[in-house]
Coordinates of C-alpha atoms in Angstrom, one line a residue:
Chain I
M1 CA -38.1 58.2 -47.1
A2 CA -41.1 57.9 -44.9
D3 CA -43.0 55.9 -47.4
M4 CA -40.0 53.5 -47.8
A5 CA -40.4 52.7 -44.1
V6 CA -44.2 52.2 -44.6
Q7 CA -43.5 49.9 -47.4
S8 CA -41.3 47.7 -45.4
D9 CA -43.9 47.6 -42.6
V10 CA -46.4 46.3 -45.2
M11 CA -43.9 43.7 -46.3
E12 CA -43.4 42.4 -42.8
A13 CA -47.1 42.4 -42.1
A14 CA -47.7 40.4 -45.2
G15 CA -45.5 37.5 -44.1
P16 CA -41.9 36.5 -43.3
Y17 CA -39.4 38.9 -44.7
D18 CA -38.1 37.6 -48.0
R19 CA -34.8 39.2 -48.7
A20 CA -34.2 37.6 -52.1
K21 CA -37.7 38.6 -53.3
A22 CA -37.3 42.2 -52.2
L23 CA -33.9 42.4 -53.9
S24 CA -35.2 41.0 -57.2
A25 CA -38.1 43.5 -57.0
F26 CA -35.6 46.3 -56.6
K27 CA -33.5 44.9 -59.4
L28 CA -36.5 44.8 -61.8
G29 CA -37.5 48.3 -60.8
D30 CA -34.0 49.5 -61.4
L31 CA -33.8 47.9 -64.8
T32 CA -37.2 49.1 -65.9
F33 CA -36.4 52.7 -64.9
Y34 CA -33.0 52.6 -66.6
W35 CA -34.5 51.5 -69.9
I36 CA -37.4 53.9 -69.7
T37 CA -35.0 56.8 -69.4
R38 CA -32.5 55.4 -71.9
I39 CA -35.3 54.9 -74.5
S40 CA -36.6 58.4 -73.9
A41 CA -33.1 59.8 -74.4
I42 CA -32.7 57.9 -77.6
S43 CA -36.1 59.2 -78.8
V44 CA -34.4 62.6 -79.3
L45 CA -32.2 61.0 -81.9
L46 CA -35.3 59.3 -83.4
I47 CA -37.0 62.7 -83.7
L48 CA -34.1 64.2 -85.6
G49 CA -34.0 61.2 -87.8
G50 CA -37.7 61.4 -88.4
I51 CA -37.5 65.1 -89.3
I52 CA -34.8 64.5 -91.8
L53 CA -36.4 61.4 -93.3
S54 CA -39.9 62.9 -93.6
L55 CA -38.5 66.1 -95.2
I56 CA -36.5 64.1 -97.7
V57 CA -39.4 61.8 -98.6
G58 CA -41.7 64.7 -99.0
A59 CA -39.2 66.7 -101.0
W60 CA -38.2 63.9 -103.3
P61 CA -40.5 64.5 -106.2
A62 CA -39.5 68.2 -106.4
M63 CA -35.8 67.2 -106.1
K64 CA -36.1 64.8 -109.0
E65 CA -38.0 67.3 -111.1
Y66 CA -35.9 70.5 -110.6
G67 CA -32.5 69.3 -109.4
F68 CA -30.0 71.9 -108.4
A69 CA -31.6 74.5 -110.7
F70 CA -34.2 74.9 -107.9
L71 CA -31.6 76.9 -106.0
W72 CA -31.0 79.6 -108.6
T73 CA -34.4 79.8 -110.4
Q74 CA -36.2 83.0 -109.4
R75 CA -39.6 82.2 -111.0
W76 CA -42.2 80.8 -108.6
A77 CA -45.3 79.8 -110.6
P78 CA -47.1 76.9 -108.8
S79 CA -50.2 77.2 -110.9
A80 CA -48.4 77.0 -114.3
D81 CA -48.6 73.7 -116.1
P82 CA -46.2 72.1 -115.3
P83 CA -45.5 74.3 -112.2
V84 CA -42.3 76.3 -112.3
L85 CA -40.6 76.5 -108.9
G86 CA -37.5 78.3 -108.0
A87 CA -36.1 79.0 -104.5
L88 CA -34.0 82.0 -105.2
G89 CA -36.5 84.6 -104.0
P90 CA -37.2 83.0 -100.6
I91 CA -33.5 82.1 -100.1
Y92 CA -32.6 85.7 -100.9
G93 CA -35.3 87.1 -98.5
T94 CA -34.3 84.7 -95.7
L95 CA -30.6 85.7 -95.9
I96 CA -31.2 89.4 -96.4
T97 CA -33.7 89.8 -93.5
S98 CA -31.5 87.8 -91.2
V99 CA -28.4 89.8 -92.1
I100 CA -30.1 93.2 -91.5
A101 CA -31.6 91.8 -88.3
M102 CA -28.2 90.8 -87.0
L103 CA -26.7 94.2 -88.0
I104 CA -29.2 95.8 -85.7
A105 CA -29.4 93.2 -83.0
I106 CA -25.7 92.5 -82.5
P107 CA -24.6 96.1 -81.4
V108 CA -27.8 96.7 -79.4
G109 CA -27.8 93.2 -77.8
I110 CA -24.2 93.5 -76.7
G111 CA -24.8 97.1 -75.6
I112 CA -27.6 96.0 -73.3
A113 CA -25.3 93.3 -71.9
V114 CA -22.6 95.8 -71.2
F115 CA -25.2 98.1 -69.6
L116 CA -26.5 95.3 -67.4
T117 CA -23.1 94.0 -66.3
E118 CA -21.0 97.2 -66.0
L119 CA -23.2 100.3 -65.8
C120 CA -26.6 99.6 -64.4
P121 CA -27.4 100.4 -60.8
Q122 CA -27.8 97.1 -58.8
V123 CA -31.5 97.8 -58.1
L124 CA -32.5 98.1 -61.7
R125 CA -30.4 95.1 -63.0
R126 CA -33.1 92.4 -62.3
P127 CA -36.1 94.3 -63.6
I128 CA -34.4 95.4 -66.8
G129 CA -32.9 92.0 -67.3
I130 CA -36.3 90.4 -66.9
A131 CA -38.0 92.9 -69.3
I132 CA -35.4 92.1 -72.0
E133 CA -35.9 88.3 -71.4
L134 CA -39.7 88.7 -71.6
L135 CA -39.3 90.0 -75.2
A136 CA -38.3 86.4 -76.0
G137 CA -41.4 85.1 -74.3
I138 CA -43.9 87.0 -76.5
P139 CA -45.4 84.6 -79.0
S140 CA -44.2 85.3 -82.6
I141 CA -47.7 85.8 -83.9
I142 CA -48.1 88.8 -81.6
Y143 CA -45.0 90.3 -83.1
G144 CA -46.5 89.7 -86.5
M145 CA -49.8 91.3 -85.6
W146 CA -48.1 94.3 -84.0
G147 CA -45.8 94.7 -87.0
F148 CA -48.8 94.5 -89.3
F149 CA -51.0 97.0 -87.6
V150 CA -48.6 99.4 -85.8
L151 CA -45.0 99.2 -86.9
G152 CA -45.6 98.8 -90.7
P153 CA -47.7 101.9 -91.1
F154 CA -45.4 103.9 -88.7
L155 CA -42.3 103.0 -90.7
A156 CA -43.9 103.6 -94.1
N157 CA -45.0 107.1 -93.0
T158 CA -41.9 108.3 -91.2
F159 CA -38.7 106.3 -91.4
Q160 CA -38.9 105.0 -95.0
P161 CA -39.6 108.3 -96.8
F162 CA -36.8 109.9 -94.7
M163 CA -34.2 107.2 -95.8
I164 CA -35.4 107.3 -99.4
R165 CA -35.0 111.1 -99.5
I166 CA -31.5 111.0 -98.0
F167 CA -30.1 108.4 -100.3
E168 CA -31.9 109.4 -103.5
G169 CA -29.3 109.6 -106.3
V170 CA -26.5 108.1 -104.3
P171 CA -25.1 105.1 -106.3
V172 CA -25.7 101.6 -104.8
L173 CA -27.3 103.0 -101.6
G174 CA -29.9 104.7 -103.7
A175 CA -31.0 101.4 -105.0
V176 CA -30.9 99.7 -101.6
F177 CA -33.1 102.4 -100.1
A178 CA -35.3 102.9 -103.1
G179 CA -39.0 103.8 -102.8
P180 CA -41.9 103.7 -102.8
P181 CA -42.5 103.2 -99.0
S182 CA -44.5 100.1 -98.2
Y183 CA -46.4 98.7 -95.2
L184 CA -45.0 95.3 -96.1
S185 CA -41.3 95.1 -96.7
L186 CA -38.1 93.2 -96.1
F187 CA -36.8 95.9 -93.8
N188 CA -39.9 95.8 -91.6
A189 CA -39.5 92.0 -91.2
A190 CA -35.8 92.5 -90.4
L191 CA -36.5 95.0 -87.7
I192 CA -39.1 92.8 -86.1
L193 CA -36.6 89.9 -86.3
A194 CA -34.0 92.1 -84.6
I195 CA -36.3 92.8 -81.7
M196 CA -37.1 89.1 -81.4
V197 CA -33.5 87.8 -81.3
L198 CA -32.2 90.6 -79.1
P199 CA -32.9 88.7 -75.9
F200 CA -30.9 85.7 -77.0
I201 CA -27.8 87.8 -77.7
T202 CA -28.2 89.8 -74.5
A203 CA -28.8 86.7 -72.3
I204 CA -25.8 84.8 -73.6
S205 CA -23.5 87.9 -73.5
V206 CA -24.5 88.7 -69.9
D207 CA -23.8 85.0 -69.0
V208 CA -20.4 85.0 -70.6
F209 CA -19.5 88.5 -69.4
K210 CA -20.0 87.2 -65.9
T211 CA -17.3 84.5 -66.4
V212 CA -14.6 87.2 -66.7
P213 CA -12.5 86.9 -63.6
P214 CA -13.0 90.1 -61.5
V215 CA -9.2 90.3 -61.0
L216 CA -8.7 91.0 -64.7
K217 CA -11.2 93.8 -64.8
E218 CA -9.9 95.2 -61.5
A219 CA -6.3 95.2 -62.8
A220 CA -7.4 97.2 -65.9
Y221 CA -9.5 99.7 -63.9
G222 CA -6.5 100.0 -61.5
M223 CA -4.3 101.1 -64.4
G224 CA -6.8 103.9 -65.1
C225 CA -8.8 102.3 -67.9
T226 CA -12.2 103.7 -68.6
T227 CA -15.3 101.4 -68.6
W228 CA -15.3 101.3 -72.4
E229 CA -11.6 100.4 -72.5
V230 CA -12.1 97.6 -70.0
V231 CA -15.0 96.2 -72.1
R232 CA -13.2 96.5 -75.3
S233 CA -9.8 95.2 -74.3
V234 CA -10.6 92.8 -71.4
V235 CA -14.2 91.7 -71.3
I236 CA -14.8 91.1 -75.1
P237 CA -11.5 89.5 -76.0
Y238 CA -11.9 87.1 -73.0
T239 CA -15.5 86.1 -74.0
R240 CA -15.2 86.4 -77.8
V241 CA -16.1 82.7 -78.5
G242 CA -19.1 82.8 -76.2
V243 CA -20.4 86.0 -77.7
I244 CA -20.1 84.6 -81.2
G245 CA -21.9 81.5 -80.1
G246 CA -24.7 83.6 -78.8
I247 CA -24.9 85.6 -82.1
M248 CA -25.0 82.4 -84.1
L249 CA -27.8 81.0 -81.9
A250 CA -29.7 84.2 -82.6
L251 CA -29.0 83.9 -86.3
G252 CA -30.4 80.4 -86.2
R253 CA -33.6 81.8 -84.7
A254 CA -33.8 84.6 -87.2
L255 CA -33.4 82.3 -90.2
G256 CA -36.3 80.1 -89.1
E257 CA -38.7 82.6 -87.6
T258 CA -42.1 82.2 -89.2
M259 CA -45.3 83.9 -88.1
A260 CA -43.9 87.4 -87.4
V261 CA -42.3 87.5 -90.8
T262 CA -45.3 86.0 -92.7
F263 CA -47.5 88.9 -91.6
I264 CA -45.2 91.8 -92.6
I265 CA -43.0 90.7 -95.5
G266 CA -45.6 90.9 -98.2
N267 CA -45.0 87.4 -99.7
S268 CA -43.6 88.5 -103.0
F269 CA -41.3 86.0 -104.7
R270 CA -39.7 88.7 -106.9
I271 CA -36.2 89.8 -105.9
S272 CA -35.8 93.6 -105.5
S273 CA -32.7 95.5 -104.8
S274 CA -34.6 97.8 -102.4
I275 CA -35.0 96.7 -98.8
F276 CA -38.2 98.7 -98.6
A277 CA -39.8 96.4 -101.2
P278 CA -41.9 93.3 -100.3
G279 CA -40.2 89.9 -100.4
T280 CA -40.6 86.5 -98.8
T281 CA -38.6 84.1 -96.7
I282 CA -38.5 80.3 -96.8
S283 CA -40.6 80.0 -93.7
A284 CA -43.1 82.6 -94.8
A285 CA -43.5 80.9 -98.1
I286 CA -44.3 77.6 -96.4
A287 CA -46.6 79.1 -93.8
S288 CA -48.7 81.0 -96.4
E289 CA -48.9 78.4 -99.1
F290 CA -48.6 75.0 -97.6
A291 CA -52.2 74.5 -96.5
E292 CA -53.6 75.1 -100.0
S293 CA -50.9 73.2 -101.9
D294 CA -50.7 69.8 -103.4
G295 CA -48.6 67.6 -105.6
L296 CA -45.4 69.1 -107.0
H297 CA -46.1 72.5 -105.4
Q298 CA -46.3 70.9 -101.9
S299 CA -43.2 68.9 -102.6
G300 CA -41.4 72.1 -103.6
L301 CA -42.4 73.7 -100.3
I302 CA -41.2 70.7 -98.4
L303 CA -37.9 71.0 -100.3
L304 CA -37.7 74.6 -99.2
G305 CA -38.3 73.4 -95.6
L306 CA -35.4 70.9 -96.1
L307 CA -33.1 73.7 -97.2
L308 CA -34.1 75.8 -94.2
F309 CA -33.5 72.9 -91.9
V310 CA -30.0 72.2 -93.3
L311 CA -29.1 75.9 -93.1
T312 CA -30.3 76.3 -89.5
F313 CA -28.8 73.0 -88.5
F314 CA -25.3 74.1 -89.5
V315 CA -25.6 77.5 -88.0
L316 CA -26.9 76.1 -84.7
A317 CA -24.3 73.3 -84.7
G318 CA -21.6 76.0 -85.1
A319 CA -23.1 78.0 -82.3
R320 CA -23.1 75.0 -79.9
L321 CA -19.5 74.1 -80.8
M322 CA -18.4 77.7 -80.0
L323 CA -20.3 77.7 -76.7
M324 CA -18.9 74.2 -75.8
R325 CA -15.4 75.5 -76.4
L326 CA -16.0 78.3 -74.0
E327 CA -17.4 75.9 -71.4
K328 CA -14.3 73.8 -71.6
K329 CA -12.1 76.9 -71.2
A330 CA -14.2 77.9 -68.1
G331 CA -13.9 74.4 -66.7
K332 CA -10.1 74.4 -66.8
Chain O
M1 CA -6.1 118.5 -69.3
N2 CA -4.1 116.1 -71.4
P3 CA -5.7 115.8 -74.9
I4 CA -5.3 112.0 -75.0
Y5 CA -7.0 111.7 -71.6
K6 CA -9.8 114.0 -72.8
S7 CA -10.5 111.9 -76.0
R8 CA -10.5 108.7 -73.9
R9 CA -13.0 110.2 -71.6
R10 CA -15.1 111.4 -74.4
S11 CA -15.3 108.0 -76.2
D12 CA -16.1 106.4 -72.8
I13 CA -19.0 108.8 -72.3
V14 CA -20.3 108.2 -75.8
I15 CA -20.2 104.4 -75.4
R16 CA -21.9 104.6 -72.0
A17 CA -24.7 106.7 -73.5
L18 CA -25.1 104.3 -76.4
C19 CA -25.3 101.3 -73.9
V20 CA -28.0 103.1 -71.9
G21 CA -29.7 103.9 -75.2
A22 CA -29.6 100.3 -76.2
A23 CA -31.3 99.2 -72.9
L24 CA -34.0 101.8 -73.4
F25 CA -34.5 100.7 -77.0
G26 CA -35.1 97.1 -75.8
V27 CA -37.4 98.0 -72.9
T28 CA -39.3 100.5 -75.1
W29 CA -40.3 97.7 -77.6
L30 CA -41.7 95.6 -74.8
A31 CA -43.7 98.5 -73.4
L32 CA -45.0 99.5 -76.8
I33 CA -46.2 96.0 -77.6
L34 CA -47.9 95.6 -74.3
I35 CA -49.5 99.0 -74.4
T36 CA -50.9 98.4 -78.0
L37 CA -52.2 95.0 -76.8
L38 CA -53.9 96.5 -73.8
Y39 CA -55.3 99.4 -75.8
N40 CA -56.8 97.3 -78.6
G41 CA -57.6 94.2 -76.6
L42 CA -59.2 95.4 -73.4
A43 CA -62.2 96.8 -75.2
G44 CA -63.2 93.3 -76.4
L45 CA -62.5 91.6 -73.2
S46 CA -66.0 90.5 -72.0
V47 CA -67.8 87.5 -70.6
Q48 CA -69.0 86.9 -74.1
L49 CA -65.4 86.1 -75.1
F50 CA -65.4 83.0 -72.9
T51 CA -69.0 81.8 -73.4
Q52 CA -69.6 82.0 -77.2
N53 CA -68.0 80.4 -80.2
T54 CA -66.2 82.2 -83.0
P55 CA -68.7 84.1 -85.1
P56 CA -69.4 83.4 -88.8
P57 CA -68.1 86.0 -91.3
G58 CA -69.8 89.3 -91.0
S59 CA -71.5 88.6 -87.7
T60 CA -70.8 90.8 -84.7
E61 CA -71.9 88.3 -82.1
G62 CA -69.4 85.8 -80.8
G63 CA -66.5 85.0 -78.6
L64 CA -63.5 82.7 -78.6
L65 CA -64.8 79.8 -76.5
N66 CA -64.0 77.1 -79.0
A67 CA -60.5 78.5 -79.7
I68 CA -59.6 78.8 -76.0
V69 CA -60.8 75.3 -75.2
G70 CA -59.0 73.9 -78.2
S71 CA -55.8 75.6 -77.3
V72 CA -56.0 74.4 -73.7
I73 CA -56.7 70.8 -74.8
M74 CA -53.8 70.7 -77.3
T75 CA -51.4 72.4 -75.0
V76 CA -52.3 70.0 -72.2
I77 CA -51.9 66.9 -74.4
G78 CA -48.7 68.3 -75.9
V79 CA -47.1 68.9 -72.5
G80 CA -48.6 65.7 -71.2
I81 CA -46.7 63.7 -73.9
G82 CA -43.6 65.8 -74.2
A83 CA -42.9 66.6 -70.5
P84 CA -42.5 63.0 -69.3
L85 CA -40.4 62.1 -72.3
G86 CA -38.2 65.1 -71.8
L87 CA -38.0 64.4 -68.0
F88 CA -36.9 60.8 -68.4
A89 CA -34.5 61.7 -71.2
G90 CA -32.9 64.4 -69.1
T91 CA -32.7 62.0 -66.2
Y92 CA -30.7 59.6 -68.3
L93 CA -28.3 62.2 -69.4
A94 CA -27.7 63.5 -65.9
E95 CA -27.9 60.3 -63.8
Y96 CA -26.9 57.3 -65.9
G97 CA -25.1 58.5 -69.0
K98 CA -22.7 61.0 -67.5
H99 CA -19.7 59.4 -69.0
D100 CA -21.4 57.9 -72.0
K101 CA -20.4 58.9 -75.5
L102 CA -24.1 58.7 -76.5
T103 CA -24.9 61.4 -73.9
S104 CA -22.9 64.2 -75.5
V105 CA -24.4 63.3 -78.9
I106 CA -27.9 63.5 -77.6
R107 CA -27.2 66.7 -75.7
F108 CA -25.8 68.3 -78.9
I109 CA -28.8 67.2 -81.0
N110 CA -31.2 68.3 -78.3
D111 CA -29.7 71.7 -78.2
I112 CA -30.2 72.0 -82.0
L113 CA -33.8 70.8 -81.8
L114 CA -34.3 73.4 -79.0
S115 CA -33.8 76.2 -81.5
A116 CA -35.0 74.4 -84.7
P117 CA -37.6 76.4 -86.6
S118 CA -41.0 75.4 -85.4
I119 CA -42.4 75.4 -88.9
I120 CA -40.1 72.5 -89.7
I121 CA -41.7 70.6 -86.8
G122 CA -45.0 71.3 -88.5
L123 CA -43.8 69.9 -91.8
F124 CA -42.4 66.8 -90.0
I125 CA -45.7 66.1 -88.2
Y126 CA -47.6 66.7 -91.5
G127 CA -45.5 64.1 -93.2
A128 CA -45.5 61.7 -90.2
V129 CA -49.0 62.0 -88.9
V130 CA -51.4 64.0 -91.1
V131 CA -50.6 62.2 -94.3
P132 CA -50.9 58.6 -92.9
M133 CA -54.0 59.6 -91.0
R134 CA -55.5 61.2 -94.1
G135 CA -56.6 64.4 -92.5
F136 CA -55.7 67.3 -90.2
S137 CA -56.4 66.5 -86.5
A138 CA -56.1 67.9 -83.0
I139 CA -53.9 64.9 -82.1
A140 CA -51.4 65.9 -84.9
G141 CA -51.3 69.4 -83.5
S142 CA -50.7 68.1 -80.0
L143 CA -47.9 65.8 -81.2
A144 CA -46.3 68.8 -83.0
L145 CA -46.4 70.7 -79.7
A146 CA -45.0 67.7 -77.8
V147 CA -42.0 67.6 -80.2
I148 CA -41.3 71.3 -79.2
V149 CA -41.8 70.5 -75.5
I150 CA -39.3 67.6 -75.3
P151 CA -36.0 69.6 -75.8
V152 CA -37.0 72.4 -73.4
V153 CA -37.9 70.0 -70.6
L154 CA -34.9 67.7 -71.3
R155 CA -32.5 70.7 -71.1
T156 CA -33.8 72.1 -67.8
T157 CA -34.1 68.6 -66.2
E158 CA -30.5 67.7 -67.0
D159 CA -29.3 71.1 -65.7
M160 CA -31.3 70.9 -62.5
L161 CA -30.3 67.3 -61.7
L162 CA -26.7 68.1 -62.2
L163 CA -27.1 70.8 -59.5
V164 CA -28.1 68.2 -56.9
P165 CA -25.1 67.6 -54.7
N166 CA -23.6 64.1 -55.1
P167 CA -23.3 63.5 -51.4
L168 CA -27.1 63.3 -51.2
R169 CA -27.1 60.4 -53.7
E170 CA -24.1 58.7 -52.0
A171 CA -25.8 58.9 -48.6
A172 CA -29.0 57.3 -50.1
S173 CA -27.0 54.6 -51.9
A174 CA -25.0 53.9 -48.7
L175 CA -28.4 53.2 -47.0
G176 CA -29.0 50.5 -49.6
L177 CA -31.4 52.3 -51.8
P178 CA -31.3 51.1 -55.4
R179 CA -30.3 53.5 -58.1
S180 CA -33.8 54.1 -59.5
L181 CA -35.1 55.0 -56.0
V182 CA -32.2 57.2 -55.4
I183 CA -33.2 59.2 -58.4
K184 CA -36.9 59.2 -57.8
R185 CA -36.9 59.8 -54.1
I186 CA -33.8 61.9 -53.6
A187 CA -32.7 63.6 -56.8
Y188 CA -36.2 64.5 -58.1
R189 CA -37.2 65.8 -54.7
A190 CA -34.1 68.0 -54.3
A191 CA -34.6 69.4 -57.8
R192 CA -38.4 69.6 -57.7
S193 CA -38.8 73.4 -58.2
G194 CA -36.3 73.4 -61.0
L195 CA -38.1 70.5 -62.8
I196 CA -41.5 72.4 -62.5
T197 CA -39.8 75.5 -63.8
G198 CA -38.8 73.6 -66.9
V199 CA -42.3 72.3 -67.5
L200 CA -43.8 75.8 -67.0
L201 CA -41.3 77.3 -69.5
A202 CA -42.1 74.6 -72.0
T203 CA -45.9 75.3 -71.6
A204 CA -45.2 79.0 -72.1
R205 CA -43.3 78.2 -75.2
V206 CA -46.0 76.1 -76.9
A207 CA -49.0 78.0 -75.7
G208 CA -48.4 80.7 -78.3
E209 CA -47.0 78.5 -81.1
T210 CA -48.7 79.0 -84.4
A211 CA -46.5 77.8 -87.2
P212 CA -46.6 74.1 -86.3
L213 CA -50.5 74.1 -85.9
L214 CA -51.1 75.8 -89.3
F215 CA -51.1 72.5 -91.2
T216 CA -51.5 69.9 -88.4
A217 CA -54.5 70.9 -86.3
L218 CA -55.7 73.6 -88.8
S219 CA -58.5 75.4 -87.2
N220 CA -62.3 74.9 -86.8
Q221 CA -65.1 77.4 -86.8
F222 CA -67.2 75.3 -84.5
F223 CA -66.8 73.8 -81.0
S224 CA -65.3 70.4 -81.2
L225 CA -63.8 68.0 -78.7
D226 CA -63.0 65.3 -81.2
L227 CA -59.2 64.7 -81.2
T228 CA -59.3 63.1 -84.6
K229 CA -60.8 66.1 -86.3
T230 CA -59.6 69.6 -86.9
M231 CA -59.8 71.7 -83.7
A232 CA -60.1 75.5 -83.2
N233 CA -57.1 77.1 -81.4
L234 CA -56.3 80.6 -80.4
P235 CA -53.1 81.2 -82.4
V236 CA -54.4 80.0 -85.7
T237 CA -57.8 81.8 -85.1
I238 CA -55.9 85.0 -84.5
N239 CA -53.9 84.4 -87.7
N240 CA -57.0 83.9 -89.7
F241 CA -58.9 86.8 -88.1
V242 CA -56.1 89.4 -88.5
Q243 CA -56.0 88.9 -92.3
S244 CA -59.8 89.1 -92.6
P245 CA -61.7 92.2 -93.8
Y246 CA -64.2 92.1 -90.9
A247 CA -63.7 94.7 -88.2
Y248 CA -65.3 92.5 -85.5
W249 CA -63.0 89.6 -86.3
K250 CA -60.0 92.0 -85.9
E251 CA -61.3 93.1 -82.6
L252 CA -61.6 89.4 -81.5
A253 CA -58.0 88.8 -82.7
W254 CA -56.7 91.6 -80.5
S255 CA -58.5 90.2 -77.5
G256 CA -57.2 86.8 -78.2
A257 CA -53.7 88.2 -78.6
L258 CA -54.0 89.9 -75.3
L259 CA -55.2 86.6 -73.6
I260 CA -52.3 84.6 -75.1
T261 CA -49.6 87.2 -74.4
F262 CA -50.5 87.6 -70.8
T263 CA -50.9 83.9 -70.2
V264 CA -47.5 83.3 -71.7
L265 CA -45.9 86.1 -69.8
A266 CA -47.5 85.0 -66.5
L267 CA -46.1 81.5 -67.0
N268 CA -42.7 82.9 -67.8
I269 CA -42.7 85.1 -64.7
G270 CA -44.1 82.2 -62.6
A271 CA -41.2 80.0 -63.7
R272 CA -38.7 82.8 -63.0
I273 CA -40.1 83.3 -59.4
L274 CA -39.9 79.6 -58.8
G275 CA -36.3 79.5 -60.1
A276 CA -35.4 82.5 -57.9
E277 CA -36.8 80.8 -54.8
R278 CA -34.6 77.9 -55.5
A279 CA -31.5 80.1 -55.9
A280 CA -32.3 81.8 -52.6
K281 CA -32.5 78.6 -50.6

């Protein structure tokens, strides 16, 4: 405000005070600022449009060449003449790693949220909460490197032989946990993904758990409910939509995660029933092949990117709609 | 004791133990990753790291100077382009477009872009910038980072401006201040620490981004300040060095990883402290 006063001093010193001039200057400034902000806001829509347009343009040659067969062809032979490209391997890898990651991350993430909101002593709440949130801050290439050098060898020498031995000879499960153990595998990638998306599930669950009116919880405790019963019958039913929104947000992240997965999944386009075998995901395939690709191969990779974008778009849109529904409920 | 009561207590204890276990599980990963980074990265942390360029294959003399400089340049340009755009866009949503249909559409799309896979952003910039310019360049890399910065800054800006109490704006308007000045002089000032938090978080987010740089800025073995050419940067250098057979390159990759992680975590914690100060006020 002080500089406003200074400005008007300057105006008076410059000559007789011209009210009309000052007002029109204000009006012009107002209008310029309004349009700058409006155009910036619209640029968000332009970016989305640009992404979709550039992906479709880039993927067009591959779409024309392979059509819908792209989706269910497993063979990926970009150096064949003409190149044979099928997306089934990466699509399978993307879905399977995300599903396993969510199977691990959902119970653990919600468990941490329950711990932070119901069980944790007040003093520890902030430090533990921050530690979990910092997991989301670690760049994904660091996860990849760590998985490559530390986690992969560890799992291949301990956890994987153990699981393979237990399920040997069991129908179905025996094939899922089939050997040999490997440093690079779908399961390793899924475990790293689970750690990476954990903070998203925890953060949103903690936020929505806090919206439960204390009266509801107190009533349940007053009737003699245990902590677990309060969580199961009061907290989770009240916040279900929000928790599902958080899970879908985490799923959206897991589907598109690139660098961490590229390092540890092994980049094999063959589909294997064992989760300890190497595989690939859409984003890993793009990251490892795009720089050296050209022509139809490159177009095929962009088509993979388009598929990934459509998939994550719907998952994330679903997540937002769920969270918006909860906000409306909280607003009432 | 009543058997029903007993079994209820038992399941309660089991679940409590599992929740504590889950929290330990999460914290353990963070500790494990940080300890590995320190263990492997500290050895290579020397003055040489900041004064020499990346070594040629097989050599054991060199640092990460070009990669560090390149990363700083691209992050600064990316945030320099993305932060103002995000800030203005967030301002529109919070101040002008509160009751506009467009606002809810933009907010929805922005939330999706916020979590969109960063490799898709890389593909977009490849098609929109690299192909027309006929070559990988630092400016393409910076633009890819800017596209990632915009949604982060937009979101925090809108949230922070909506927290500014309306009576402040009404008082300023009643004194005859035009709308744009109400926003710039009153709302921005009241939300200042929140706005800075948003920019810090966005910087932390892009500082370690690798995927969008892989095929926009590529990387460069030499020191270069030319924005129209490929430029070395830490994440892609780490990516290339980890997969190499040379022990010294791997050592450099660990040191680089240590640098990036602690920079990013410091930015995150800084943003959090700033945010907490605001809440305490």
